[in-house]
XYZ file of C-alpha atoms in Angstrom:
568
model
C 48.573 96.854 91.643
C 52.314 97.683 92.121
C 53.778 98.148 95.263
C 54.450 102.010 96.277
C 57.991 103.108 97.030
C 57.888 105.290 99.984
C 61.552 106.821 100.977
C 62.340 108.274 104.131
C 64.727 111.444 104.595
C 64.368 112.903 108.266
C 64.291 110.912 110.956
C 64.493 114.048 113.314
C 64.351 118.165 113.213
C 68.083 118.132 112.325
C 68.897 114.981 110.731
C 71.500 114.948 107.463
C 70.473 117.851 105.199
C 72.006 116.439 102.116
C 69.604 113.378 102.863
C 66.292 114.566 100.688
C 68.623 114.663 97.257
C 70.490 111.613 97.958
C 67.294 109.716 98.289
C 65.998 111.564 94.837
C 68.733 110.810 93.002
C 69.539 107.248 94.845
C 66.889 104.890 92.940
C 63.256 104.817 92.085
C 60.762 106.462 94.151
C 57.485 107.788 94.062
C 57.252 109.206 97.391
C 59.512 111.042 100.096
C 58.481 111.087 103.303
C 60.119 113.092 106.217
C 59.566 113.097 110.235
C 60.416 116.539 112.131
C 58.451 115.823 115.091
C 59.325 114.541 118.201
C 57.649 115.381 121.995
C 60.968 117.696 122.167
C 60.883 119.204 118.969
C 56.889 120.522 119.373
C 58.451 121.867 122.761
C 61.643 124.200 120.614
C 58.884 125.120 117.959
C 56.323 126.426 120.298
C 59.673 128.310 122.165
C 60.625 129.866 118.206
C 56.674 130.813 118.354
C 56.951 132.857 121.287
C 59.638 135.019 119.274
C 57.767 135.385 116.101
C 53.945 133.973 115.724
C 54.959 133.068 111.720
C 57.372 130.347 112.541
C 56.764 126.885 114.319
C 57.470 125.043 111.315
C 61.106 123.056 110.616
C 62.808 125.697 108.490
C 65.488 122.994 107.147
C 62.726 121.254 105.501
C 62.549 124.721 103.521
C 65.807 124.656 102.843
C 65.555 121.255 101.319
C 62.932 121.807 99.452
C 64.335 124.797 98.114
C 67.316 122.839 96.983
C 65.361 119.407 95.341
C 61.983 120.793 94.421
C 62.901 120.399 90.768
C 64.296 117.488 91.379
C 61.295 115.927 92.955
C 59.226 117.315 90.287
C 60.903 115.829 87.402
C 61.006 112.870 88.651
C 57.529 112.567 89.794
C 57.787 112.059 93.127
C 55.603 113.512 95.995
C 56.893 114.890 98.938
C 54.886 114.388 102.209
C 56.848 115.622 105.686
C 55.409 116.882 109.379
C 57.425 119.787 109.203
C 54.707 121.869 109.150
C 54.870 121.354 112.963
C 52.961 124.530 114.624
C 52.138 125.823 111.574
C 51.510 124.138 108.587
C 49.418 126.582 106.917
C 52.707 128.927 107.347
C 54.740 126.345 106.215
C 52.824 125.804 102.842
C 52.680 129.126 102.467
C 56.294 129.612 102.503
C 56.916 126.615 99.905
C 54.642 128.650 97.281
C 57.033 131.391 98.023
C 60.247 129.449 97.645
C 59.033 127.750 94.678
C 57.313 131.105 92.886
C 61.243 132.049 92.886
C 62.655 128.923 91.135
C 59.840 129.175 88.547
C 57.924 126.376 89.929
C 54.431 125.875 90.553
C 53.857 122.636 92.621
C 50.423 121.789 94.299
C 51.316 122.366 97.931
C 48.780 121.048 100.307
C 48.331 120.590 103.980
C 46.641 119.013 106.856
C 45.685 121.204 109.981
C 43.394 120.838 113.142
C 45.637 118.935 115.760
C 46.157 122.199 117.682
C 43.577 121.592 120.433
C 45.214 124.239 122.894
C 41.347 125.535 122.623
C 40.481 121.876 124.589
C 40.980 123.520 128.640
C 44.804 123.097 127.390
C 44.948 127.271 127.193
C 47.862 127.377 129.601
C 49.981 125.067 127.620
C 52.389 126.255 125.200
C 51.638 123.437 122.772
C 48.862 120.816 122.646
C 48.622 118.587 119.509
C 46.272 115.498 118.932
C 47.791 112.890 116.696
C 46.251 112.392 113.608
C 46.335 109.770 111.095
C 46.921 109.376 107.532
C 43.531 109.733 105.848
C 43.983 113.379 105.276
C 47.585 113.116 103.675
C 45.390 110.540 101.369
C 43.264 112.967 100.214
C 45.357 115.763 99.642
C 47.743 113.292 97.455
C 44.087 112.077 95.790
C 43.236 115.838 94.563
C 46.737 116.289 93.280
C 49.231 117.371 95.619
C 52.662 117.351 94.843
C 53.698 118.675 98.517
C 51.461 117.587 101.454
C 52.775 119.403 104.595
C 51.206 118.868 108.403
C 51.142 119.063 111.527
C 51.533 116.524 114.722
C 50.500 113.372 112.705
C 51.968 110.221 113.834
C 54.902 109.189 112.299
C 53.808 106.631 110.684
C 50.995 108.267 108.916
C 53.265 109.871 106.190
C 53.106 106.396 105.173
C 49.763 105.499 106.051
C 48.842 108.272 103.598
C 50.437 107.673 100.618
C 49.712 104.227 100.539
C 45.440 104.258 101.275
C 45.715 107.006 98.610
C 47.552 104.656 96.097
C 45.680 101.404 96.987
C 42.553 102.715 97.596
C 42.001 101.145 100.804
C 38.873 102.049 103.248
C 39.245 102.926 106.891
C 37.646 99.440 107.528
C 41.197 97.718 105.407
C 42.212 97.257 108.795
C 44.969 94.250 108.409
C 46.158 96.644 105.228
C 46.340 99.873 107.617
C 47.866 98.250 110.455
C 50.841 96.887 107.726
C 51.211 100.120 106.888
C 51.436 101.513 110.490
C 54.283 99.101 110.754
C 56.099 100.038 107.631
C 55.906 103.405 108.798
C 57.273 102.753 112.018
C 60.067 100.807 110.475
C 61.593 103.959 108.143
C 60.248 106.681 110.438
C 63.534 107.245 112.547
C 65.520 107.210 109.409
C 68.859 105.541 109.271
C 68.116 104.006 112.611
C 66.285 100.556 110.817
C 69.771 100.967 108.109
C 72.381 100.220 111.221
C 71.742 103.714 113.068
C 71.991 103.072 116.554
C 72.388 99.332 116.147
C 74.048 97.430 119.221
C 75.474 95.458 116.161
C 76.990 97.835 114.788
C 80.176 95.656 114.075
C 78.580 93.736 111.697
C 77.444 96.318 109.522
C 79.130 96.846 106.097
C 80.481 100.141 104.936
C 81.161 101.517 107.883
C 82.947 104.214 105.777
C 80.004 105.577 103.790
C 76.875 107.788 105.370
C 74.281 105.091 106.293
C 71.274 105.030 103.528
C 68.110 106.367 104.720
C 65.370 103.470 104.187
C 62.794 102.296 101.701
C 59.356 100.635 102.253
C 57.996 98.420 99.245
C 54.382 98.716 100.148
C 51.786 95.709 98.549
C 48.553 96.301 98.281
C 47.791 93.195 101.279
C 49.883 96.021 103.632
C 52.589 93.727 103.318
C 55.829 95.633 102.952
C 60.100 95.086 101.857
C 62.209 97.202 103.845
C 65.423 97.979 101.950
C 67.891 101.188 100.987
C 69.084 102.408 97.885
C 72.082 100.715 96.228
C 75.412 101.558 97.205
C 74.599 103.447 100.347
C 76.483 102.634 104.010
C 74.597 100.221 106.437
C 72.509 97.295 105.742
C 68.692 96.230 106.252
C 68.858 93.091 108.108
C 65.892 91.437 110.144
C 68.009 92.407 113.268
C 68.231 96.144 111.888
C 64.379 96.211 110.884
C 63.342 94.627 114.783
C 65.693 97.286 116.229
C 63.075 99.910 114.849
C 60.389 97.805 115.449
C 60.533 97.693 119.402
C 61.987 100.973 119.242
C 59.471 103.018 121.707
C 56.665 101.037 121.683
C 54.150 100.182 124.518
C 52.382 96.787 124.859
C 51.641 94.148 121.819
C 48.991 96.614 121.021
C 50.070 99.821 118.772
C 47.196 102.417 119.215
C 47.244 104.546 115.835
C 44.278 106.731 114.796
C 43.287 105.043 111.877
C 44.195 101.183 113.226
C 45.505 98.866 116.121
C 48.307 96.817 115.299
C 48.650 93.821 116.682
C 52.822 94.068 117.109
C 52.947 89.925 118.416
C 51.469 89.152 114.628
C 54.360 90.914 112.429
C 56.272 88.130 110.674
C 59.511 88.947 109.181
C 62.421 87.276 107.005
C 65.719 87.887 104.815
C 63.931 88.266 101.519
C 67.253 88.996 99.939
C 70.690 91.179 100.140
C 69.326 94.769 102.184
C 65.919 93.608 101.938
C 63.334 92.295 104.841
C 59.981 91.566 103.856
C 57.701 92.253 106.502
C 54.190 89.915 106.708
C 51.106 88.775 108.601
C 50.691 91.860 110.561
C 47.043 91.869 111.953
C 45.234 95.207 112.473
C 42.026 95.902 113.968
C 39.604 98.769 114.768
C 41.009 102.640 116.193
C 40.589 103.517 119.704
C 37.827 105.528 120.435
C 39.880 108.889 121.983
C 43.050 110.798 120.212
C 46.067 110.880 122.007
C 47.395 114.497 122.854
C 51.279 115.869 123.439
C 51.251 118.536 125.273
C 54.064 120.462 126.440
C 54.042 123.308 129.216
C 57.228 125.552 130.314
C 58.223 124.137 133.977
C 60.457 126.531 135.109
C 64.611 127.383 134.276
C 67.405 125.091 134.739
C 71.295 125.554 134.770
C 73.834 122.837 135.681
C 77.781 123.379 136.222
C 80.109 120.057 135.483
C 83.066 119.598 137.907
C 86.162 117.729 136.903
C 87.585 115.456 140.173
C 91.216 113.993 139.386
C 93.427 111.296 141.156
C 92.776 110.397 145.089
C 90.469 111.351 147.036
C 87.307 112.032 144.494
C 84.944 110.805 146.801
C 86.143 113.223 149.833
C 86.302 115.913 146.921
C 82.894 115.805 145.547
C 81.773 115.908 149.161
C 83.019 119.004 149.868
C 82.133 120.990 146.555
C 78.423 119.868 147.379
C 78.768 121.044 150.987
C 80.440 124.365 150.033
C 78.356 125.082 146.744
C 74.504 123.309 148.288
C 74.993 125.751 151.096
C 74.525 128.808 148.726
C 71.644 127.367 146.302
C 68.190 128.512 146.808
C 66.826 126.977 143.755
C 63.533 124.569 144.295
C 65.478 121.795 142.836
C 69.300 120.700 143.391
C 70.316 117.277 141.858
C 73.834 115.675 142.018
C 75.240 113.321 139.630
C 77.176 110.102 141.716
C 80.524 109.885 141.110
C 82.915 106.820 139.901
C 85.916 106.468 141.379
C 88.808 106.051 138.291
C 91.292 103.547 137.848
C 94.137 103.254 140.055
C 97.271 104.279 138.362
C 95.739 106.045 135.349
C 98.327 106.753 132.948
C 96.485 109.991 131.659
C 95.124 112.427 133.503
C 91.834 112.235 131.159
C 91.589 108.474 132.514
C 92.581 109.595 135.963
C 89.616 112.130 136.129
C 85.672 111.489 136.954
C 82.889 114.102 136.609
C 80.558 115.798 139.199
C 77.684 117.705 137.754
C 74.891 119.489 139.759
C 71.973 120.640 137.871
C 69.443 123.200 139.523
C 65.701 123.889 138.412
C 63.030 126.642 139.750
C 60.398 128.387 138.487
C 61.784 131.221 138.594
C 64.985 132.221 136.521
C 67.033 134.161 139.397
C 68.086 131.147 141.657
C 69.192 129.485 138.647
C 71.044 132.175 136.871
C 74.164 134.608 138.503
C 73.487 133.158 141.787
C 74.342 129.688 141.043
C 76.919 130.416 138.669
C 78.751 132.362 140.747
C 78.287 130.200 143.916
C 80.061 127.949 141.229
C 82.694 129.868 140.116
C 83.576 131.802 143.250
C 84.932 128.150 144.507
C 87.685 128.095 142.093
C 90.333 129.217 144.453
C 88.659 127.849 147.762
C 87.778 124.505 147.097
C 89.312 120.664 146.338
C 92.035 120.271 144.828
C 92.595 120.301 141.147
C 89.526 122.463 141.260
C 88.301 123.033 137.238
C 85.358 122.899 135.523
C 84.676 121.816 131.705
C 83.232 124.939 130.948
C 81.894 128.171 132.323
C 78.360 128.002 133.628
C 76.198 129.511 131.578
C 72.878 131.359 131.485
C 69.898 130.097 133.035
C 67.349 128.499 130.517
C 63.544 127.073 130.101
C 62.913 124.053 130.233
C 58.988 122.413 129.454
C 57.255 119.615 130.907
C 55.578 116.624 128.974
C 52.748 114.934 129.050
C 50.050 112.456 127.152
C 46.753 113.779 127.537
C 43.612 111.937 125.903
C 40.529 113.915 124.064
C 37.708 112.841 122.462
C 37.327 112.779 118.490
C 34.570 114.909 118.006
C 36.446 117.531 119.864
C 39.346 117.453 116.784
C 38.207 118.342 113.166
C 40.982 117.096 110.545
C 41.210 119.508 107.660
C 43.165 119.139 104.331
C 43.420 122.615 102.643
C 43.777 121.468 99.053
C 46.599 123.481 96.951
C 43.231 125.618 95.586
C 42.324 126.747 99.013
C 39.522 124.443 98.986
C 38.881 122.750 102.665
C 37.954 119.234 102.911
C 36.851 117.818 106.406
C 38.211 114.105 107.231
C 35.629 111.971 108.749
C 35.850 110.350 111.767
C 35.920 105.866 111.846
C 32.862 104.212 112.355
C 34.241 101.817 114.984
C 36.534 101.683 117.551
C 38.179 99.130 119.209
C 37.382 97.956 122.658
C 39.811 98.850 125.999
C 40.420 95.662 126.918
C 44.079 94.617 128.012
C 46.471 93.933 125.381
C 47.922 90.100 125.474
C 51.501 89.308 125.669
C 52.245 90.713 129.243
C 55.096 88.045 130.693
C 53.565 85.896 132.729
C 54.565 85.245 136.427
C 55.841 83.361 137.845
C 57.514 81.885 134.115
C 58.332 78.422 133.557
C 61.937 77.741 135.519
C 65.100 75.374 133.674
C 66.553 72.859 136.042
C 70.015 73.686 137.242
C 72.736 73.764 134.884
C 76.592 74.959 134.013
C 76.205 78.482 133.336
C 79.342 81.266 132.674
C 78.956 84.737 133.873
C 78.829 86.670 130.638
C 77.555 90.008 129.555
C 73.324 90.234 128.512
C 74.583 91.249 124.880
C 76.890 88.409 124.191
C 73.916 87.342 122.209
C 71.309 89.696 122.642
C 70.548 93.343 120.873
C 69.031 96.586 122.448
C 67.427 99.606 121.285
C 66.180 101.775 124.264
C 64.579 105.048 123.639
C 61.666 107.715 126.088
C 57.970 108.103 125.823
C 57.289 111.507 128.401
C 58.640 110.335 131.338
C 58.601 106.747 130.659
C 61.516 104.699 128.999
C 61.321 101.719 126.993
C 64.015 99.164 125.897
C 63.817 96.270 123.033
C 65.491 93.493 123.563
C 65.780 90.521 120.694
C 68.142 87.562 120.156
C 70.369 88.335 117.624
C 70.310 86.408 114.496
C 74.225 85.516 114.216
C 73.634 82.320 112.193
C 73.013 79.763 114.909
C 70.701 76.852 113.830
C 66.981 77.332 114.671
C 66.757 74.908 117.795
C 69.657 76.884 119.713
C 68.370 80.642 119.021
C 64.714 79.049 119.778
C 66.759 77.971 123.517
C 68.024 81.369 123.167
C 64.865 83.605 122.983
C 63.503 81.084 125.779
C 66.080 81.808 127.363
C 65.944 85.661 127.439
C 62.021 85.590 128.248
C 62.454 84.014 131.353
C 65.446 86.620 132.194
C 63.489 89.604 132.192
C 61.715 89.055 135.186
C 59.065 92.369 136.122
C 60.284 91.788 139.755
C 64.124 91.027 138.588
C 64.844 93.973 136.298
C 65.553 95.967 139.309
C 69.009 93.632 139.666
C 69.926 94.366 135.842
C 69.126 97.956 136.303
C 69.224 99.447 139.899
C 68.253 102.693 138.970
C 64.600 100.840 137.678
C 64.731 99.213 141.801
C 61.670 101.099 142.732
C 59.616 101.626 139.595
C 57.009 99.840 138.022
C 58.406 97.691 135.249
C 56.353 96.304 132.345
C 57.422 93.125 130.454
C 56.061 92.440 127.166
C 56.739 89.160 125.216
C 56.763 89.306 121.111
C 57.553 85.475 120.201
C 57.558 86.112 116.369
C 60.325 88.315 116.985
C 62.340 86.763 119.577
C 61.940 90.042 121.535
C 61.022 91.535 124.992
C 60.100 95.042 125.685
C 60.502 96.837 128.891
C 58.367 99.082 129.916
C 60.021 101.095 133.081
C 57.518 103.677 134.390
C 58.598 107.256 135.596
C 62.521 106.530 135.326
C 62.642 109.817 133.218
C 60.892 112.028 135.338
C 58.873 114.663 133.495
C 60.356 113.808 130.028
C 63.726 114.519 127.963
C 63.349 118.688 128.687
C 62.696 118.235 132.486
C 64.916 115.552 133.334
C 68.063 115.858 135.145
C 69.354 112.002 134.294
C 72.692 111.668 132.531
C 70.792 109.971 129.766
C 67.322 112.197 129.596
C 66.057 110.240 126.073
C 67.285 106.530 127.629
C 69.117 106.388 124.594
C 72.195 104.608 126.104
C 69.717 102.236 128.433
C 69.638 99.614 126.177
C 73.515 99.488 125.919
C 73.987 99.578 129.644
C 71.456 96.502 130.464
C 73.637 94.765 127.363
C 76.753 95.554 129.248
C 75.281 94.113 132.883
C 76.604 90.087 133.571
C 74.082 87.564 133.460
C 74.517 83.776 133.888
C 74.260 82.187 130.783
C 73.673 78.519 129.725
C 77.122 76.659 128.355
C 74.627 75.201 125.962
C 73.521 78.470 124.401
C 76.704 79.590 123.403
């Protein structure tokens, strides 16, 4: 059997509109995936749901739609997307509508039944089980052109398509779980092309949009990751394991139709823009669904302070005296504040920022009476007293977190595009809880003494760092710049016994105090950290600089290490 072409187009509620009829008319397809959802996004849907019970769906995917339907049709490809978010039923509903008034008449199916707000979750605003792919499969067996849900996991608008076009059982569990990782790989869009790549140098065509990726899925659940033709960016084995440790856990990814087993994925430079991805072992479901739920915490405001020339230390002082004096709110945080360069010769380079940010449960200590504590110090405060903007209104902010809930307390339902309902049974088996291999051991192996030069982490090593709720997580991996095997071998040896569970506080003294996970994936050359609680309550509750740990990555790169003469 062939191998199915599976496009991506959305990495994110808000990624490149034009993106669904570039990949259409870019190459050969026959299906176009898209991912809306993300812990945040579920959050800004249930807030547009408070305003009007009929949305809770991304309404760009409409507009897309709207704009390639045709297209799609023509050309025989299916379209399968989470934007149904809150509401796929709504959202299906709405693509009849659109397509009714182009003259169209596509099957439009979708999956519902991860709302499980019902589940002692009633005073959340949203609460979503993830489900997997086995109900996108049978919608796309009856017919559908459009399949449309709700929180599924990412990767199971690939899952789907490719059980329903290979016919595997929930039992193919080495097929799923290549699948899973395929998925994973294209699911963030541009970001396994050279989005967000610490190597970003490298990368050719700099000057074009970056192509969204491809997945070349076998029947075996082995995949080729690769972009249309002509498009910016490349697919490289360093761009493909920048996605791969991209917010993951342990060496075991939990999915709801598989475990993969991430310390078994093989992969290699099949050719120019293509990485074929192989040997990745999969085993049986755990036995509970995993749950996102988001509740609103309270309101938040912040006001940014601009501190030029001498004296910014003695300056920030005093604004935090004269302004913390007036705040009632529950919750004041202060950013810290870096001194600038001696000598600056612009004013822009002679200037730091101070930002407080307050949070209550209630809106009034965060609204006029911070902002005008704030602005009443214009006149009667440090010197060079300004602000980059006006403080604005108070807003909401929600709290995240992973909850767990049993299967039989979620019912996965495809509504076929002829109203017909079709329940999606449960697995059979599940895997067990035992702990997932790979955890670095300690104490590791030490090298005898030898020359070393203070250089940074990144002078041979990538980073992609991303959140999960409150915790953060940052890949690591040896880059593959062309050195023979024995030295990048030294290399990744090298970088495991750097990243020390009890030494990542020195790398990353914000991380001092927390509990730090190390995971080891050989076959990659890879690491991933694990750093518990550094993000608080997740991306909508936390007042870090960085809220997502999207930069993390890039600062640990930045931080000098001693490094070997002999590996450079």
């Amino acid at each position: 059997m062939t191998a199915l072409r599976i496009g991506n187009c959305s990495g994110f509620y808000g990624d490149r509109l034009s993106a669904m009829r570039e990949m259409l008319e870019g190459g050969e397809l026959d299906v176009l995936t898209g991912d809306y959802l993300a812990e945040l996004t579920m959050l800004i849907l249930g807030k547009d749901q408070l305003k009007d019970p009929t949305l809770g769906y991304a309404r760009t995917f409409v507009r897309q739609v709207e704009d390639c339907l045709g297209l799609a049709l023509e050309r025989g490809v299916k379209i399968v997307a989470n934007a149904g978010g809150l509401n796929p039923a709504g959202l299906a509903d709405r693509l009849r509508e659109v397509a009714a008034g182009l003259g169209l008449d596509p099957q439009v199916a979708h999956v519902e039944g991860d709302d499980v707000r019902h589940l002692s979750f009633a005073d959340a605003l949203t609460a979503n089980a993830y489900l997997g792919g086995f109900g996108i499969a049978a919608a796309l067996t009856a017919g559908a052109d459009i399949v449309v849900t709700g929180r599924v996991t990412d990767a199971s608008l690939v899952v789907g398509p490719a059980v329903a076009h290979h016919g595997w059982t929930p039992t193919s569990y080495d097929e799923l779980a290549g699948a899973v990782v395929a998925g994973h790989v294209i699911e963030c869009g541009a970001q396994a092309t050279g989005g967000n790549f610490s190597g970003f140098l490298t990368l050719p065509h700099r000057d074009r949009p970056l192509g969204f990726p491809v997945a070349e899925v076998a029947a075996d659940g082995s995949c080729v990751i690769t972009k249309h033709d002509g498009t910016g960016g490349a697919v490289t084995v360093d761009t493909v394991t920048a996605q791969l440790v991209y917010e993951i856990q342990s060496t075991r990814y939990l999915g709801p139709d598989v475990t993969v087993h991430l310390d078994s994925v093989r992969l290699e430079q099949a050719g120019a823009d293509r990485v074929a991805i192989s040997g990745v072992v999969g085993e049986a479901p755990p036995e509970r669904l995993k749950v996102c739920v988001n509740e609103l915490g309270g309101w938040r405001n912040s006001a940014e302070f601009v501190l030029t020339g001498l004296d910014v230390e003695a300056k920030a002082a005093w604004v935090r005296d004269q302004l913390g004096a007036r705040l009632t709110a529950a919750e004041v945080a202060w950013s810290e504040v870096t001194p600038p360069p001696a000598d600056a010769e612009t004013e822009e380079s002679a200037s730091t920022l101070l930002r407080c940010t307050v949070k209550d449960s209630s809106p009034d200590p965060v609204g006029r009476a911070f902002t005008s504590a704030a602005v009443e110090l214009a006149l009667a405060s440090y010197s060079g007293f300004t602000m980059t903007a006006p403080p604005a209104a108070a807003t909401p902010y929600g709290v995240y977190r992973a909850e767990y809930v049993d299967r039989s307390d979620v019912t996965q339902t495809v509504v076929h595009a002829d109203g017909r309902r079709e329940v999606v049974a449960d697995p059979t088996s599940y895997a067990s809880d035992e702990e997932a291999p790979g955890a670095r051991p300690s104490p590791y192996p030490g090298r005898t003494d030898v020359l070393t030069r203070r250089l940074p982490l990144g002078t041979f090593v990538h980073a992609r760092s991303g959140d999960k709720g409150g915790d953060a997580n940052i890949g690591l991996w040896v880059a593959h710049d062309g050195v023979d095997q024995d030295l990048y071998d030294a290399r990744v040896q090298w970088l495991f016994k750097m990243m020390s569970p009890k030494g990542i506080g020195a790398l990353l003294p914000e991380a001092a105090d927390l509990d730090v996970e190390v995971w080891l994936l050989p076959h990659l050359g890879a690491v991933n950290l694990v750093v518990h609680g550094l993000l608080g309550q997740g991306v909508a509750a936390s007042t870090r600089f960085d809220p997502q740990a999207k930069g993390l990555g890039e600062w640990l790169r930045s931080r000098t290490v001693s490094i070997e003469e002999s590996l450079l």
